[in-house]
Amino acid sequence: MGKEQKITLTKSELKRAMVLEKWIDGRLTEQDVARTLGISIRQAYRLKAKYRLGGAQAIAHGNRGRKPVHTLADLLKQRVKLLYQGRYFGSNSTHFAELLAEHEDIRLSVSSVRRILLEGGLRPARL
């Protein structure tokens, strides 16, 4: 027998599971389910089929526990911090982002640059 995988459901996912169970048991109609969950009847049927096949873990969001695809690499963040501490210390976030693009061929948004510096305990200069 395989290992059982524990999953943690959010309140909304738990509510969905409970409502679907009541529907499967015949205590609710599809209209009640759709109204309670705030979805269309068609979506309620899709959710019911998904629940029957995969159980409660099928209701859990599919990206749970994964790192976002657009996450910046740790190596890149480290390089940006080192460049700021060394060559570009004292520049503000906007200017630093421009300098990175121009001289280092690193193209990041100003907000990303600012976030990286703040995460590293570095405060960019203010104008």
GROMACS .gro file of N, CA, C and O in nm:
model
  508
    1MET      N    1   0.083  -0.118   0.000
    1MET     CA    2   0.000   0.000   0.000
    1MET      C    3   0.088   0.125   0.000
    1MET      O    4   0.188   0.131   0.070
    2GLY      N    5   0.053   0.230  -0.079
    2GLY     CA    6   0.133   0.350  -0.091
    2GLY      C    7   0.116   0.442   0.029
    2GLY      O    8   0.026   0.428   0.110
    3LYS      N    9   0.206   0.538   0.037
    3LYS     CA   10   0.200   0.636   0.145
    3LYS      C   11   0.083   0.731   0.121
    3LYS      O   12   0.059   0.774   0.009
    4GLU      N   13   0.014   0.763   0.231
    4GLU     CA   14  -0.093   0.861   0.220
    4GLU      C   15  -0.033   1.000   0.228
    4GLU      O   16   0.053   1.026   0.312
    5GLN      N   17  -0.081   1.088   0.142
    5GLN     CA   18  -0.029   1.223   0.140
    5GLN      C   19  -0.126   1.313   0.217
    5GLN      O   20  -0.245   1.314   0.190
    6LYS      N   21  -0.073   1.387   0.314
    6LYS     CA   22  -0.156   1.478   0.390
    6LYS      C   23  -0.168   1.609   0.314
    6LYS      O   24  -0.071   1.661   0.259
    7ILE      N   25  -0.290   1.661   0.310
    7ILE     CA   26  -0.311   1.791   0.248
    7ILE      C   27  -0.382   1.880   0.348
    7ILE      O   28  -0.455   1.833   0.434
    8THR      N   29  -0.359   2.007   0.337
    8THR     CA   30  -0.425   2.104   0.421
    8THR      C   31  -0.513   2.189   0.332
    8THR      O   32  -0.466   2.243   0.232
    9LEU      N   33  -0.640   2.197   0.367
    9LEU     CA   34  -0.732   2.276   0.289
    9LEU      C   35  -0.755   2.411   0.355
    9LEU      O   36  -0.758   2.421   0.477
   10THR      N   37  -0.774   2.513   0.272
   10THR     CA   38  -0.812   2.644   0.324
   10THR      C   39  -0.959   2.636   0.364
   10THR      O   40  -1.029   2.540   0.333
   11LYS      N   41  -1.007   2.740   0.430
   11LYS     CA   42  -1.148   2.742   0.472
   11LYS      C   43  -1.241   2.730   0.352
   11LYS      O   44  -1.339   2.658   0.357
   12SER      N   45  -1.209   2.801   0.245
   12SER     CA   46  -1.296   2.798   0.128
   12SER      C   47  -1.295   2.660   0.061
   12SER      O   48  -1.397   2.612   0.013
   13GLU      N   49  -1.177   2.596   0.058
   13GLU     CA   50  -1.168   2.462  -0.001
   13GLU      C   51  -1.242   2.360   0.085
   13GLU      O   52  -1.308   2.270   0.033
   14LEU      N   53  -1.234   2.376   0.216
   14LEU     CA   54  -1.306   2.287   0.307
   14LEU      C   55  -1.457   2.305   0.289
   14LEU      O   56  -1.532   2.207   0.287
   15LYS      N   57  -1.499   2.428   0.273
   15LYS     CA   58  -1.641   2.457   0.249
   15LYS      C   59  -1.686   2.390   0.120
   15LYS      O   60  -1.793   2.328   0.115
   16ARG      N   61  -1.606   2.400   0.016
   16ARG     CA   62  -1.638   2.336  -0.111
   16ARG      C   63  -1.655   2.186  -0.095
   16ARG      O   64  -1.750   2.127  -0.146
   17ALA      N   65  -1.563   2.124  -0.021
   17ALA     CA   66  -1.569   1.979   0.001
   17ALA      C   67  -1.696   1.941   0.075
   17ALA      O   68  -1.764   1.844   0.039
   18MET      N   69  -1.731   2.017   0.177
   18MET     CA   70  -1.851   1.987   0.255
   18MET      C   71  -1.978   2.003   0.172
   18MET      O   72  -2.068   1.919   0.178
   19VAL      N   73  -1.983   2.109   0.093
   19VAL     CA   74  -2.100   2.133   0.007
   19VAL      C   75  -2.112   2.023  -0.098
   19VAL      O   76  -2.222   1.972  -0.123
   20LEU      N   77  -1.999   1.984  -0.157
   20LEU     CA   78  -2.002   1.877  -0.257
   20LEU      C   79  -2.048   1.744  -0.195
   20LEU      O   80  -2.123   1.669  -0.258
   21GLU      N   81  -2.003   1.716  -0.074
   21GLU     CA   82  -2.046   1.593  -0.005
   21GLU      C   83  -2.198   1.593   0.014
   21GLU      O   84  -2.264   1.492  -0.007
   22LYS      N   85  -2.252   1.707   0.055
   22LYS     CA   86  -2.398   1.718   0.074
   22LYS      C   87  -2.471   1.698  -0.058
   22LYS      O   88  -2.577   1.637  -0.062
   23TRP      N   89  -2.414   1.749  -0.166
   23TRP     CA   90  -2.476   1.734  -0.298
   23TRP      C   91  -2.473   1.587  -0.340
   23TRP      O   92  -2.571   1.533  -0.389
   24ILE      N   93  -2.358   1.523  -0.321
   24ILE     CA   94  -2.344   1.382  -0.358
   24ILE      C   95  -2.439   1.295  -0.277
   24ILE      O   96  -2.498   1.200  -0.328
   25ASP      N   97  -2.459   1.331  -0.149
   25ASP     CA   98  -2.552   1.257  -0.062
   25ASP      C   99  -2.698   1.286  -0.093
   25ASP      O  100  -2.787   1.222  -0.037
   26GLY      N  101  -2.724   1.386  -0.177
   26GLY     CA  102  -2.861   1.417  -0.216
   26GLY      C  103  -2.929   1.518  -0.124
   26GLY      O  104  -3.050   1.540  -0.133
   27ARG      N  105  -2.852   1.583  -0.037
   27ARG     CA  106  -2.912   1.680   0.055
   27ARG      C  107  -2.918   1.820  -0.004
   27ARG      O  108  -2.984   1.907   0.052
   28LEU      N  109  -2.849   1.842  -0.116
   28LEU     CA  110  -2.852   1.972  -0.185
   28LEU      C  111  -2.876   1.950  -0.334
   28LEU      O  112  -2.841   1.846  -0.388
   29THR      N  113  -2.932   2.053  -0.398
   29THR     CA  114  -2.950   2.049  -0.543
   29THR      C  115  -2.833   2.123  -0.608
   29THR      O  116  -2.759   2.196  -0.540
   30GLU      N  117  -2.819   2.107  -0.740
   30GLU     CA  118  -2.710   2.177  -0.808
   30GLU      C  119  -2.725   2.328  -0.798
   30GLU      O  120  -2.627   2.402  -0.792
   31GLN      N  121  -2.851   2.377  -0.796
   31GLN     CA  122  -2.874   2.521  -0.780
   31GLN      C  123  -2.824   2.569  -0.644
   31GLN      O  124  -2.762   2.675  -0.633
   32ASP      N  125  -2.850   2.490  -0.540
   32ASP     CA  126  -2.803   2.525  -0.405
   32ASP      C  127  -2.651   2.530  -0.400
   32ASP      O  128  -2.592   2.620  -0.341
   33VAL      N  129  -2.589   2.431  -0.462
   33VAL     CA  130  -2.443   2.424  -0.465
   33VAL      C  131  -2.385   2.545  -0.536
   33VAL      O  132  -2.293   2.611  -0.486
   34ALA      N  133  -2.438   2.574  -0.653
   34ALA     CA  134  -2.388   2.687  -0.733
   34ALA      C  135  -2.405   2.818  -0.655
   34ALA      O  136  -2.312   2.900  -0.652
   35ARG      N  137  -2.520   2.836  -0.594
   35ARG     CA  138  -2.547   2.958  -0.519
   35ARG      C  139  -2.454   2.969  -0.396
   35ARG      O  140  -2.396   3.073  -0.370
   36THR      N  141  -2.440   2.860  -0.324
   36THR     CA  142  -2.357   2.859  -0.203
   36THR      C  143  -2.211   2.887  -0.233
   36THR      O  144  -2.144   2.962  -0.162
   37LEU      N  145  -2.161   2.827  -0.339
   37LEU     CA  146  -2.019   2.843  -0.374
   37LEU      C  147  -1.992   2.963  -0.463
   37LEU      O  148  -1.876   2.997  -0.488
   38GLY      N  149  -2.099   3.025  -0.514
   38GLY     CA  150  -2.080   3.141  -0.600
   38GLY      C  151  -2.024   3.107  -0.736
   38GLY      O  152  -1.942   3.181  -0.792
   39ILE      N  153  -2.063   2.991  -0.790
   39ILE     CA  154  -2.016   2.947  -0.921
   39ILE      C  155  -2.137   2.909  -1.006
   39ILE      O  156  -2.249   2.900  -0.956
   40SER      N  157  -2.114   2.885  -1.134
   40SER     CA  158  -2.223   2.845  -1.223
   40SER      C  159  -2.255   2.697  -1.201
   40SER      O  160  -2.174   2.622  -1.144
   41ILE      N  161  -2.371   2.656  -1.246
   41ILE     CA  162  -2.410   2.516  -1.234
   41ILE      C  163  -2.314   2.428  -1.314
   41ILE      O  164  -2.274   2.321  -1.268
   42ARG      N  165  -2.275   2.476  -1.430
   42ARG     CA  166  -2.181   2.401  -1.513
   42ARG      C  167  -2.048   2.380  -1.439
   42ARG      O  168  -1.992   2.271  -1.439
   43GLN      N  169  -1.999   2.487  -1.374
   43GLN     CA  170  -1.875   2.476  -1.298
   43GLN      C  171  -1.893   2.384  -1.177
   43GLN      O  172  -1.801   2.311  -1.140
   44ALA      N  173  -2.013   2.384  -1.119
   44ALA     CA  174  -2.041   2.295  -1.006
   44ALA      C  175  -2.028   2.149  -1.049
   44ALA      O  176  -1.971   2.067  -0.976
   45TYR      N  177  -2.079   2.116  -1.166
   45TYR     CA  178  -2.067   1.979  -1.216
   45TYR      C  179  -1.920   1.941  -1.242
   45TYR      O  180  -1.879   1.829  -1.216
   46ARG      N  181  -1.844   2.036  -1.295
   46ARG     CA  182  -1.701   2.010  -1.318
   46ARG      C  183  -1.630   1.984  -1.185
   46ARG      O  184  -1.548   1.892  -1.173
   47LEU      N  185  -1.662   2.065  -1.085
   47LEU     CA  186  -1.601   2.051  -0.954
   47LEU      C  187  -1.640   1.918  -0.890
   47LEU      O  188  -1.557   1.851  -0.829
   48LYS      N  189  -1.765   1.879  -0.909
   48LYS     CA  190  -1.813   1.751  -0.854
   48LYS      C  191  -1.737   1.634  -0.917
   48LYS      O  192  -1.694   1.542  -0.847
   49ALA      N  193  -1.718   1.638  -1.048
   49ALA     CA  194  -1.645   1.532  -1.117
   49ALA      C  195  -1.500   1.526  -1.069
   49ALA      O  196  -1.445   1.418  -1.045
   50LYS      N  197  -1.439   1.642  -1.053
   50LYS     CA  198  -1.302   1.651  -1.005
   50LYS      C  199  -1.291   1.594  -0.863
   50LYS      O  200  -1.198   1.520  -0.831
   51TYR      N  201  -1.389   1.626  -0.780
   51TYR     CA  202  -1.391   1.579  -0.642
   51TYR      C  203  -1.408   1.428  -0.635
   51TYR      O  204  -1.344   1.360  -0.555
   52ARG      N  205  -1.494   1.375  -0.719
   52ARG     CA  206  -1.517   1.230  -0.721
   52ARG      C  207  -1.392   1.154  -0.763
   52ARG      O  208  -1.362   1.046  -0.713
   53LEU      N  209  -1.319   1.209  -0.859
   53LEU     CA  210  -1.197   1.143  -0.907
   53LEU      C  211  -1.080   1.152  -0.810
   53LEU      O  212  -1.010   1.054  -0.786
   54GLY      N  213  -1.061   1.272  -0.754
   54GLY     CA  214  -0.941   1.293  -0.674
   54GLY      C  215  -0.962   1.321  -0.528
   54GLY      O  216  -0.866   1.342  -0.455
   55GLY      N  217  -1.086   1.326  -0.483
   55GLY     CA  218  -1.112   1.354  -0.343
   55GLY      C  219  -1.084   1.499  -0.308
   55GLY      O  220  -1.078   1.586  -0.394
   56ALA      N  221  -1.065   1.521  -0.179
   56ALA     CA  222  -1.047   1.658  -0.129
   56ALA      C  223  -0.921   1.724  -0.186
   56ALA      O  224  -0.920   1.844  -0.210
   57GLN      N  225  -0.816   1.646  -0.211
   57GLN     CA  226  -0.694   1.707  -0.263
   57GLN      C  227  -0.712   1.759  -0.405
   57GLN      O  228  -0.636   1.845  -0.450
   58ALA      N  229  -0.811   1.713  -0.476
   58ALA     CA  230  -0.839   1.764  -0.610
   58ALA      C  231  -0.894   1.906  -0.604
   58ALA      O  232  -0.883   1.982  -0.700
   59ILE      N  233  -0.953   1.942  -0.490
   59ILE     CA  234  -1.009   2.075  -0.472
   59ILE      C  235  -0.899   2.176  -0.439
   59ILE      O  236  -0.910   2.292  -0.470
   60ALA      N  237  -0.792   2.129  -0.376
   60ALA     CA  238  -0.681   2.218  -0.339
   60ALA      C  239  -0.620   2.278  -0.465
   60ALA      O  240  -0.616   2.215  -0.571
   61HIS      N  241  -0.572   2.400  -0.453
   61HIS     CA  242  -0.514   2.469  -0.567
   61HIS      C  243  -0.393   2.393  -0.620
   61HIS      O  244  -0.309   2.347  -0.543
   62GLY      N  245  -0.384   2.381  -0.750
   62GLY     CA  246  -0.279   2.300  -0.813
   62GLY      C  247  -0.137   2.353  -0.797
   62GLY      O  248  -0.042   2.280  -0.806
   63ASN      N  249  -0.123   2.484  -0.771
   63ASN     CA  250   0.010   2.542  -0.759
   63ASN      C  251   0.061   2.546  -0.616
   63ASN      O  252   0.168   2.601  -0.590
   64ARG      N  253  -0.014   2.488  -0.525
   64ARG     CA  254   0.026   2.494  -0.384
   64ARG      C  255   0.162   2.427  -0.365
   64ARG      O  256   0.187   2.318  -0.412
   65GLY      N  257   0.251   2.497  -0.295
   65GLY     CA  258   0.382   2.442  -0.265
   65GLY      C  259   0.485   2.460  -0.375
   65GLY      O  260   0.602   2.425  -0.357
   66ARG      N  261   0.447   2.517  -0.485
   66ARG     CA  262   0.541   2.537  -0.595
   66ARG      C  263   0.594   2.679  -0.593
   66ARG      O  264   0.527   2.771  -0.550
   67LYS      N  265   0.713   2.695  -0.644
   67LYS     CA  266   0.771   2.827  -0.658
   67LYS      C  267   0.714   2.890  -0.785
   67LYS      O  268   0.706   2.823  -0.889
   68PRO      N  269   0.673   3.017  -0.782
   68PRO     CA  270   0.619   3.081  -0.901
   68PRO      C  271   0.719   3.078  -1.018
   68PRO      O  272   0.841   3.088  -0.997
   69VAL      N  273   0.667   3.067  -1.137
   69VAL     CA  274   0.750   3.058  -1.257
   69VAL      C  275   0.831   3.184  -1.279
   69VAL      O  276   0.945   3.180  -1.324
   70HIS      N  277   0.773   3.299  -1.242
   70HIS     CA  278   0.840   3.427  -1.268
   70HIS      C  279   0.933   3.472  -1.154
   70HIS      O  280   0.981   3.584  -1.153
   71THR      N  281   0.961   3.382  -1.060
   71THR     CA  282   1.050   3.414  -0.949
   71THR      C  283   1.192   3.441  -1.000
   71THR      O  284   1.241   3.370  -1.086
   72LEU      N  285   1.253   3.543  -0.943
   72LEU     CA  286   1.391   3.574  -0.981
   72LEU      C  287   1.485   3.474  -0.916
   72LEU      O  288   1.466   3.434  -0.801
   73ALA      N  289   1.587   3.435  -0.988
   73ALA     CA  290   1.684   3.338  -0.937
   73ALA      C  291   1.763   3.398  -0.821
   73ALA      O  292   1.795   3.517  -0.821
   74ASP      N  293   1.794   3.315  -0.723
   74ASP     CA  294   1.869   3.361  -0.606
   74ASP      C  295   2.007   3.413  -0.645
   74ASP      O  296   2.057   3.509  -0.586
   75LEU      N  297   2.066   3.352  -0.746
   75LEU     CA  298   2.197   3.396  -0.794
   75LEU      C  299   2.191   3.538  -0.849
   75LEU      O  300   2.281   3.620  -0.824
   76LEU      N  301   2.084   3.569  -0.923
   76LEU     CA  302   2.065   3.703  -0.978
   76LEU      C  303   2.045   3.804  -0.865
   76LEU      O  304   2.105   3.912  -0.867
   77LYS      N  305   1.964   3.768  -0.766
   77LYS     CA  306   1.942   3.858  -0.653
   77LYS      C  307   2.073   3.887  -0.580
   77LYS      O  308   2.101   4.002  -0.545
   78GLN      N  309   2.153   3.784  -0.562
   78GLN     CA  310   2.282   3.800  -0.494
   78GLN      C  311   2.374   3.892  -0.574
   78GLN      O  312   2.441   3.978  -0.518
   79ARG      N  313   2.375   3.875  -0.705
   79ARG     CA  314   2.459   3.959  -0.791
   79ARG      C  315   2.417   4.105  -0.783
   79ARG      O  316   2.502   4.195  -0.775
   80VAL      N  317   2.285   4.128  -0.784
   80VAL     CA  318   2.233   4.265  -0.775
   80VAL      C  319   2.275   4.329  -0.642
   80VAL      O  320   2.320   4.444  -0.638
   81LYS      N  321   2.263   4.255  -0.534
   81LYS     CA  322   2.303   4.307  -0.401
   81LYS      C  323   2.453   4.342  -0.399
   81LYS      O  324   2.492   4.448  -0.350
   82LEU      N  325   2.534   4.252  -0.453
   82LEU     CA  326   2.679   4.275  -0.454
   82LEU      C  327   2.716   4.397  -0.540
   82LEU      O  328   2.803   4.476  -0.502
   83LEU      N  329   2.649   4.410  -0.654
   83LEU     CA  330   2.676   4.526  -0.741
   83LEU      C  331   2.638   4.656  -0.671
   83LEU      O  332   2.708   4.756  -0.681
   84TYR      N  333   2.527   4.653  -0.598
   84TYR     CA  334   2.484   4.774  -0.528
   84TYR      C  335   2.583   4.809  -0.416
   84TYR      O  336   2.619   4.925  -0.400
   85GLN      N  337   2.627   4.709  -0.343
   85GLN     CA  338   2.719   4.733  -0.232
   85GLN      C  339   2.856   4.782  -0.281
   85GLN      O  340   2.921   4.860  -0.212
   86GLY      N  341   2.893   4.737  -0.397
   86GLY     CA  342   3.024   4.774  -0.449
   86GLY      C  343   3.020   4.895  -0.538
   86GLY      O  344   3.039   5.010  -0.497
   87ARG      N  345   2.994   4.872  -0.665
   87ARG     CA  346   3.008   4.973  -0.769
   87ARG      C  347   2.902   5.084  -0.766
   87ARG      O  348   2.930   5.198  -0.798
   88TYR      N  349   2.777   5.050  -0.728
   88TYR     CA  350   2.668   5.146  -0.743
   88TYR      C  351   2.609   5.193  -0.611
   88TYR      O  352   2.496   5.240  -0.606
   89PHE      N  353   2.685   5.183  -0.502
   89PHE     CA  354   2.633   5.220  -0.371
   89PHE      C  355   2.592   5.367  -0.369
   89PHE      O  356   2.662   5.454  -0.421
   90GLY      N  357   2.477   5.393  -0.308
   90GLY     CA  358   2.430   5.530  -0.294
   90GLY      C  359   2.332   5.574  -0.400
   90GLY      O  360   2.268   5.678  -0.387
   91SER      N  361   2.316   5.495  -0.505
   91SER     CA  362   2.218   5.533  -0.608
   91SER      C  363   2.078   5.491  -0.560
   91SER      O  364   2.063   5.398  -0.481
   92ASN      N  365   1.977   5.562  -0.609
   92ASN     CA  366   1.840   5.524  -0.571
   92ASN      C  367   1.793   5.408  -0.659
   92ASN      O  368   1.860   5.370  -0.755
   93SER      N  369   1.678   5.354  -0.627
   93SER     CA  370   1.628   5.234  -0.696
   93SER      C  371   1.611   5.255  -0.846
   93SER      O  372   1.650   5.169  -0.926
   94THR      N  373   1.556   5.369  -0.884
   94THR     CA  374   1.532   5.397  -1.025
   94THR      C  375   1.664   5.407  -1.101
   94THR      O  376   1.682   5.344  -1.206
   95HIS      N  377   1.756   5.484  -1.047
   95HIS     CA  378   1.885   5.503  -1.113
   95HIS      C  379   1.963   5.371  -1.117
   95HIS      O  380   2.025   5.337  -1.218
   96PHE      N  381   1.957   5.296  -1.007
   96PHE     CA  382   2.027   5.167  -1.001
   96PHE      C  383   1.971   5.070  -1.105
   96PHE      O  384   2.048   5.001  -1.172
   97ALA      N  385   1.840   5.067  -1.123
   97ALA     CA  386   1.779   4.980  -1.224
   97ALA      C  387   1.827   5.021  -1.364
   97ALA      O  388   1.856   4.934  -1.448
   98GLU      N  389   1.837   5.151  -1.388
   98GLU     CA  390   1.887   5.200  -1.517
   98GLU      C  391   2.034   5.162  -1.537
   98GLU      O  392   2.074   5.122  -1.647
   99LEU      N  393   2.114   5.176  -1.431
   99LEU     CA  394   2.256   5.141  -1.439
   99LEU      C  395   2.275   4.991  -1.465
   99LEU      O  396   2.362   4.951  -1.543
  100LEU      N  397   2.193   4.909  -1.401
  100LEU     CA  398   2.200   4.765  -1.423
  100LEU      C  399   2.171   4.730  -1.569
  100LEU      O  400   2.240   4.648  -1.629
  101ALA      N  401   2.069   4.794  -1.625
  101ALA     CA  402   2.032   4.767  -1.765
  101ALA      C  403   2.141   4.815  -1.860
  101ALA      O  404   2.177   4.745  -1.955
  102GLU      N  405   2.195   4.932  -1.832
  102GLU     CA  406   2.292   4.994  -1.922
  102GLU      C  407   2.430   4.928  -1.916
  102GLU      O  408   2.490   4.900  -2.018
  103HIS      N  409   2.481   4.903  -1.796
  103HIS     CA  410   2.618   4.858  -1.781
  103HIS      C  411   2.634   4.708  -1.753
  103HIS      O  412   2.738   4.650  -1.783
  104GLU      N  413   2.533   4.646  -1.694
  104GLU     CA  414   2.545   4.506  -1.654
  104GLU      C  415   2.455   4.412  -1.735
  104GLU      O  416   2.457   4.292  -1.716
  105ASP      N  417   2.374   4.470  -1.823
  105ASP     CA  418   2.280   4.393  -1.905
  105ASP      C  419   2.184   4.309  -1.818
  105ASP      O  420   2.151   4.195  -1.850
  106ILE      N  421   2.142   4.369  -1.706
  106ILE     CA  422   2.043   4.308  -1.617
  106ILE      C  423   1.919   4.397  -1.621
  106ILE      O  424   1.923   4.511  -1.575
  107ARG      N  425   1.812   4.346  -1.677
  107ARG     CA  426   1.691   4.426  -1.691
  107ARG      C  427   1.587   4.383  -1.589
  107ARG      O  428   1.528   4.276  -1.600
  108LEU      N  429   1.569   4.470  -1.489
  108LEU     CA  430   1.472   4.445  -1.383
  108LEU      C  431   1.388   4.571  -1.363
  108LEU      O  432   1.435   4.682  -1.387
  109SER      N  433   1.266   4.552  -1.317
  109SER     CA  434   1.182   4.668  -1.287
  109SER      C  435   1.236   4.738  -1.163
  109SER      O  436   1.308   4.679  -1.082
  110VAL      N  437   1.199   4.864  -1.149
  110VAL     CA  438   1.242   4.942  -1.034
  110VAL      C  439   1.191   4.877  -0.905
  110VAL      O  440   1.264   4.868  -0.806
  111SER      N  441   1.068   4.828  -0.907
  111SER     CA  442   1.012   4.765  -0.787
  111SER      C  443   1.086   4.637  -0.751
  111SER      O  444   1.107   4.607  -0.633
  112SER      N  445   1.130   4.561  -0.852
  112SER     CA  446   1.208   4.440  -0.824
  112SER      C  447   1.343   4.475  -0.763
  112SER      O  448   1.387   4.411  -0.667
  113VAL      N  449   1.408   4.575  -0.818
  113VAL     CA  450   1.537   4.619  -0.765
  113VAL      C  451   1.520   4.665  -0.620
  113VAL      O  452   1.596   4.625  -0.532
  114ARG      N  453   1.418   4.744  -0.595
  114ARG     CA  454   1.393   4.795  -0.460
  114ARG      C  455   1.368   4.679  -0.364
  114ARG      O  456   1.422   4.676  -0.253
  115ARG      N  457   1.285   4.583  -0.405
  115ARG     CA  458   1.252   4.467  -0.320
  115ARG      C  459   1.378   4.385  -0.289
  115ARG      O  460   1.399   4.344  -0.175
  116ILE      N  461   1.462   4.363  -0.390
  116ILE     CA  462   1.586   4.287  -0.369
  116ILE      C  463   1.675   4.357  -0.267
  116ILE      O  464   1.729   4.294  -0.176
  117LEU      N  465   1.689   4.488  -0.281
  117LEU     CA  466   1.774   4.563  -0.189
  117LEU      C  467   1.718   4.560  -0.047
  117LEU      O  468   1.791   4.541   0.050
  118LEU      N  469   1.588   4.577  -0.033
  118LEU     CA  470   1.527   4.576   0.100
  118LEU      C  471   1.536   4.438   0.164
  118LEU      O  472   1.559   4.426   0.284
  119GLU      N  473   1.520   4.332   0.084
  119GLU     CA  474   1.534   4.195   0.136
  119GLU      C  475   1.675   4.171   0.188
  119GLU      O  476   1.696   4.096   0.282
  120GLY      N  477   1.773   4.235   0.125
  120GLY     CA  478   1.912   4.220   0.164
  120GLY      C  479   1.954   4.315   0.275
  120GLY      O  480   2.072   4.322   0.309
  121GLY      N  481   1.858   4.391   0.328
  121GLY     CA  482   1.889   4.484   0.436
  121GLY      C  483   1.958   4.610   0.387
  121GLY      O  484   2.016   4.684   0.465
  122LEU      N  485   1.950   4.636   0.258
  122LEU     CA  486   2.012   4.756   0.199
  122LEU      C  487   1.901   4.858   0.171
  122LEU      O  488   1.800   4.826   0.109
  123ARG      N  489   1.923   4.978   0.213
  123ARG     CA  490   1.825   5.084   0.187
  123ARG      C  491   1.873   5.169   0.072
  123ARG      O  492   1.978   5.235   0.084
  124PRO      N  493   1.798   5.167  -0.038
  124PRO     CA  494   1.840   5.254  -0.150
  124PRO      C  495   1.828   5.402  -0.111
  124PRO      O  496   1.744   5.438  -0.030
  125ALA      N  497   1.915   5.483  -0.168
  125ALA     CA  498   1.915   5.627  -0.138
  125ALA      C  499   1.786   5.689  -0.190
  125ALA      O  500   1.725   5.643  -0.286
  126ARG      N  501   1.748   5.797  -0.125
  126ARG     CA  502   1.631   5.874  -0.170
  126ARG      C  503   1.678   6.002  -0.237
  126ARG      O  504   1.781   6.059  -0.200
  127LEU      N  505   1.600   6.047  -0.334
  127LEU     CA  506   1.634   6.173  -0.401
  127LEU      C  507   1.591   6.292  -0.320
  127LEU      O  508   1.500   6.292  -0.247
   0.00000   0.00000   0.00000
